[in-house]
Amino acid sequence: MTEPSRYRPQEIERHWQRQWQDQKLTATPEEGDGEPFYALSMFPYPSGSLHMGHVRNYVITDVVARVQRLRGRRVLHPMGWDAFGLPAENAAIERGVDPASWTDSNIAAMRQQLDQLGLSIDWERELTTCHSDYYRWTQWLFLQFLEAGLAYQKDATVNWDPIDQTVLANEQVDGEGRSWRSGALVEKRKLRQWFLSITSYAQQLLDDLRLLDGWPERVRTMQANWIGRSTGAELQFTVVDAAGHDTAERITVFTTRADTLFGASYVVLAPEHPLVESLTSPEQQQPVVAFCDLVARQSEQERTAEDRPKRGVPIGARVRNPANGELIPLWIADYVLADYGTGAVMGVPAHDERDFQFARQYDLPVRQVILPDGVIEQSVEAGAWTEAGVLVHSGPFDGLSSVEAKQAITAAAEAGGWGREKVQFRLRDWLISRQRYWGCPIPVIHCDRCGVVPVPAEQLPVELPRDVAFSGKGASPLAQLENWVNVSCPCCGAPARRETDTMDTFMCSSWYYLRYSDARNRELPFSREAVDHWLPVDQYVGGIEHAILHLLYSRFFTKVLRDRGLLGFDEPFSRLLTQGMVQGITYRNPETGKYIAPADVADPSDPRDPVTGEPLDTFFEKMSKSKYNGVDPAAVIERYGADTARMFILFKAPPEKDLEWDDADVEGQFRFLQRLWRLVDAAAERGLSLSHGAGTDPSVADALAIAAADGGLSTAERELRLAVHTAITAISEDLDGDYQFNTAVSELMKLSNAMAAHLEGSRPVFACEALRTLLILLAPFAPHLAEELWLRLEGRQPEDPLATGSIHVQRWPSADPGALVRDTVPLVIQIKGKVRGNLEVPADADKATLEKLALESEIAERWLEGKAPSRVIVVPGKLVNLVP
RNA sequence: GGGGGUAUGGCGGAAUCGGUAGACGCAGCGCACUUAAAAUGCGCAGGCGGCAACGCUGUGGGGGUUCAAGUCCCCCUACCCCCACCA
């Protein structure tokens, strides 16, 4: 008897990873049978080290890719690097390293860690956004936007990050007014900036959310809210002079409550409104200027405070209410946003909370024009009535409902030339300018004579200059490179200046999924043929943090490129899976607030501060360095192997939920893989091999026929086949679109448990069917172990011509309905809806038989006490409910 | 303030169209193996009562529909996420 072998993942994983690469098992089949399938993970920023969030993301996508391969699809499963961005530049500033080399060495380090996970990635299509063979096409695409009139420059009040010395998009500023990267309090500045006109596509981006039924509802709702469509009216208030005579100037306000127009007691502009300066009266000059300064200096924190007061000043002008001719004052206030609607609103204190507060503050009149339906009188002392109702004090519109009045007043405005219906979006145009070095240069040249001139396509890429000095202060390093900045105009040849802004890195990531379809194309970013062949992405996997920005921008790109004829589909990602985050066990001293590393906690069942001995709070939280709760993937792989890490991550929680990393559970997962190893090893020892049921051996079908003629299957065989084919059915369902990897893994465990019980009592052909099936079902989850056991079970030398080859080129099994059929099934007996027992009944019994069996059962006798039930419900295959 | 989501044993989580709640695993307990421990194997396990058969109870709380509710409807509570002075 030979010594049983032991499962040593470290010995087999590296071996198979090399084999798969050498045999090009993960190469993308451009041609051949099978429909294309595109599995994509959100590509990482090359920070230099892989964290558990990455691991979870890529393992999920890898399982999807591997399952689809086994099902005969031609799979594209690529990977790349979102490689522009601030950390590289910060490293340059702090340590004087070259951002390009820093990034490349990080990529090399992460690539090595990725390889240890056994991911079936086609590295032939790897792309790196900071390499010029990629970003030349980012520039090329920018020029497409420019040509389409969708890229433009304008002066804008921008978010200025005083630490990173750069402009941030609204989306990169958090709720407290801090930079998403540096954490600095953001200030305001006015600069000439490049924008992409995403608002031109607002309606389409909203409408087409309906097409995305493979996306989580949550993400679709978030995008819809972000786009924020609202229907209302633009109404014009005529500015009057000191004597009350109309001037030519008009103030246009946007409102969703045209029905409240007669209740307007003032009109208020954003402090940044362009007409503020010209309309301010001489007397009000000083307070208005002072107020605008105050607002400009106001920190984001002050402006977003919970109970922020509304402040404003009158500018000394009046406007005429177009509905009733009344003259009302013009104010400016900090609660009016300059970049939404028209930057001006009518103040209706009786029917808007904010206006009400403002009116209270400055003693402005509160005029009630809407009463709740059926109410004759209502006090306006307590607050604004903001619901719909019936109009009063509104001249000809009295008695109309809010809904009717909105239409009627808007129609009157249109007829009278003082307003119109208006659809307003919350979505703002996308500010893409960054005053940074480490980004994709915007390929335009500024010429005094010709204006903005695009760099001719044949001159792309505009390469980022190397050997740049980084001071970390002031303007972008690019602006200081005279040789680079000064060029001649491509149009007229006169001296001109390069644009020194680079693009928001979201530009680079808005089209990378297209490039993978044709990653080595030197003529175009991608050919129409390749992109239409592989896209849309069948399954996209990534973090929920990209629910709005990256996914919205990518959808926008796709629609613009479709309209330019570069591709032939409407949406880039058919299905989206947003995986939950990975949390680590976290200890905190509730007295001091200090976080304690798990390694310093002596007894996890009674965690105490290693210094003070105080008891600690224990909880799970997103892994982060500052909380010492991170788990290093490399350490886990070294100890347990990639297969255990993969299985654990998939089993521990459903993919979209947060996952609590627990060492004890990892240990348990490792034990399961060891059990599988022993199970197959013992089978091989007994002489079982994949040759049973294959080649000249009778097939499973033959064996079933032989057995049928010879007294049928043994109990063990029936149980075994039932378990095998139940597992096939269940796991196939779990992996069919709505991914439930956790239950799929548990089905593998059930199958393995059943095999441990029934393998020995079964004939080799059936035992072998079970082993073969188990390994193929396991292969997407634990690819190395499955491959190794597959080889051992072949019972042949690898060079033998009959060898069946890699497990990863096998076909996914299909369930044999015959194996799922049972002679008898348990029937639940309920009395008045309560379960009172079980009855083993023939599986094919009809309703009448089931009723008869139930009524004759001991259970019925005992609970009905001889009385006939008043009602009997029979659910074949499930239960009989007897109601006395 | 608006929108979305979640709530099931000690823990992570299962449960198709309303049909045996707690699959699978972790932790725990018992037994076997061992000089012992580890490892491994077998078994127990929602709660309460009972020696047991068994009974009662049980999916955040309250009501409802139904022969039957974790699942459907109404109300409430707690927590999480996104947006937020968007007129």
PDB file of C-alpha atoms in Angstrom, chain A residues 14 17 21 41-58 79-84 87-88 101-119 121 123 126-128 625 632-634 637:
ATOM      1  CA  ARG A  14       2.933  27.380 -10.312  1.00  0.00           C
ATOM      2  CA  GLN A  17       0.065  28.361 -14.455  1.00  0.00           C
ATOM      3  CA  GLN A  21       0.541  30.023 -20.557  1.00  0.00           C
ATOM      4  CA  SER A  41     -13.095  43.156 -14.906  1.00  0.00           C
ATOM      5  CA  MET A  42     -12.722  46.868 -14.228  1.00  0.00           C
ATOM      6  CA  PHE A  43      -9.027  47.433 -14.814  1.00  0.00           C
ATOM      7  CA  PRO A  44      -6.912  48.452 -11.829  1.00  0.00           C
ATOM      8  CA  TYR A  45      -4.841  51.495 -11.074  1.00  0.00           C
ATOM      9  CA  PRO A  46      -1.263  50.171 -10.770  1.00  0.00           C
ATOM     10  CA  SER A  47      -0.635  51.171  -7.188  1.00  0.00           C
ATOM     11  CA  GLY A  48       2.005  48.472  -6.859  1.00  0.00           C
ATOM     12  CA  SER A  49       0.218  45.930  -4.759  1.00  0.00           C
ATOM     13  CA  LEU A  50      -2.833  43.786  -5.143  1.00  0.00           C
ATOM     14  CA  HIS A  51      -5.457  44.007  -2.427  1.00  0.00           C
ATOM     15  CA  MET A  52      -8.343  41.700  -1.587  1.00  0.00           C
ATOM     16  CA  GLY A  53     -10.853  43.852  -3.445  1.00  0.00           C
ATOM     17  CA  HIS A  54      -8.888  43.240  -6.647  1.00  0.00           C
ATOM     18  CA  VAL A  55      -8.695  39.535  -5.903  1.00  0.00           C
ATOM     19  CA  ARG A  56     -12.435  39.265  -5.416  1.00  0.00           C
ATOM     20  CA  ASN A  57     -13.120  41.213  -8.607  1.00  0.00           C
ATOM     21  CA  TYR A  58     -10.801  39.186 -10.820  1.00  0.00           C
ATOM     22  CA  MET A  79      -6.683  42.838 -18.504  1.00  0.00           C
ATOM     23  CA  GLY A  80      -4.994  46.224 -18.539  1.00  0.00           C
ATOM     24  CA  TRP A  81      -3.876  49.164 -16.457  1.00  0.00           C
ATOM     25  CA  ASP A  82      -5.554  52.469 -15.714  1.00  0.00           C
ATOM     26  CA  ALA A  83      -2.135  53.988 -15.419  1.00  0.00           C
ATOM     27  CA  PHE A  84      -2.384  57.768 -15.513  1.00  0.00           C
ATOM     28  CA  PRO A  87      -0.056  58.878  -7.248  1.00  0.00           C
ATOM     29  CA  ALA A  88       2.676  58.553  -9.889  1.00  0.00           C
ATOM     30  CA  SER A 101       9.199  54.066 -14.557  1.00  0.00           C
ATOM     31  CA  TRP A 102       7.375  54.141 -11.246  1.00  0.00           C
ATOM     32  CA  THR A 103       4.189  53.080 -13.000  1.00  0.00           C
ATOM     33  CA  ASP A 104       5.872  50.400 -15.103  1.00  0.00           C
ATOM     34  CA  SER A 105       7.537  48.790 -12.117  1.00  0.00           C
ATOM     35  CA  ASN A 106       4.243  48.803 -10.233  1.00  0.00           C
ATOM     36  CA  ILE A 107       2.612  47.083 -13.189  1.00  0.00           C
ATOM     37  CA  ALA A 108       5.335  44.441 -13.199  1.00  0.00           C
ATOM     38  CA  ALA A 109       4.861  43.807  -9.482  1.00  0.00           C
ATOM     39  CA  MET A 110       1.091  43.548  -9.737  1.00  0.00           C
ATOM     40  CA  ARG A 111       1.272  41.390 -12.819  1.00  0.00           C
ATOM     41  CA  GLN A 112       3.327  38.892 -10.848  1.00  0.00           C
ATOM     42  CA  GLN A 113       0.758  38.849  -8.049  1.00  0.00           C
ATOM     43  CA  LEU A 114      -2.069  38.489 -10.529  1.00  0.00           C
ATOM     44  CA  ASP A 115      -0.395  35.517 -12.148  1.00  0.00           C
ATOM     45  CA  GLN A 116      -0.446  33.685  -8.839  1.00  0.00           C
ATOM     46  CA  LEU A 117      -4.235  33.706  -8.822  1.00  0.00           C
ATOM     47  CA  GLY A 118      -4.466  31.411 -11.823  1.00  0.00           C
ATOM     48  CA  LEU A 119      -6.555  33.839 -13.837  1.00  0.00           C
ATOM     49  CA  ILE A 121      -6.456  36.194 -18.852  1.00  0.00           C
ATOM     50  CA  TRP A 123      -2.266  38.848 -21.779  1.00  0.00           C
ATOM     51  CA  GLU A 126      -2.847  43.826 -22.295  1.00  0.00           C
ATOM     52  CA  LEU A 127      -3.128  47.597 -22.523  1.00  0.00           C
ATOM     53  CA  THR A 128      -1.676  50.409 -20.461  1.00  0.00           C
ATOM     54  CA  LYS A 625      -3.874  50.525   6.234  1.00  0.00           C
ATOM     55  CA  ASP A 632      -2.372  40.467   2.148  1.00  0.00           C
ATOM     56  CA  PRO A 633      -3.410  38.220  -0.747  1.00  0.00           C
ATOM     57  CA  ALA A 634       0.175  37.081  -1.282  1.00  0.00           C
ATOM     58  CA  ILE A 637      -1.782  32.328  -1.374  1.00  0.00           C
TER      59      ILE A 637
END
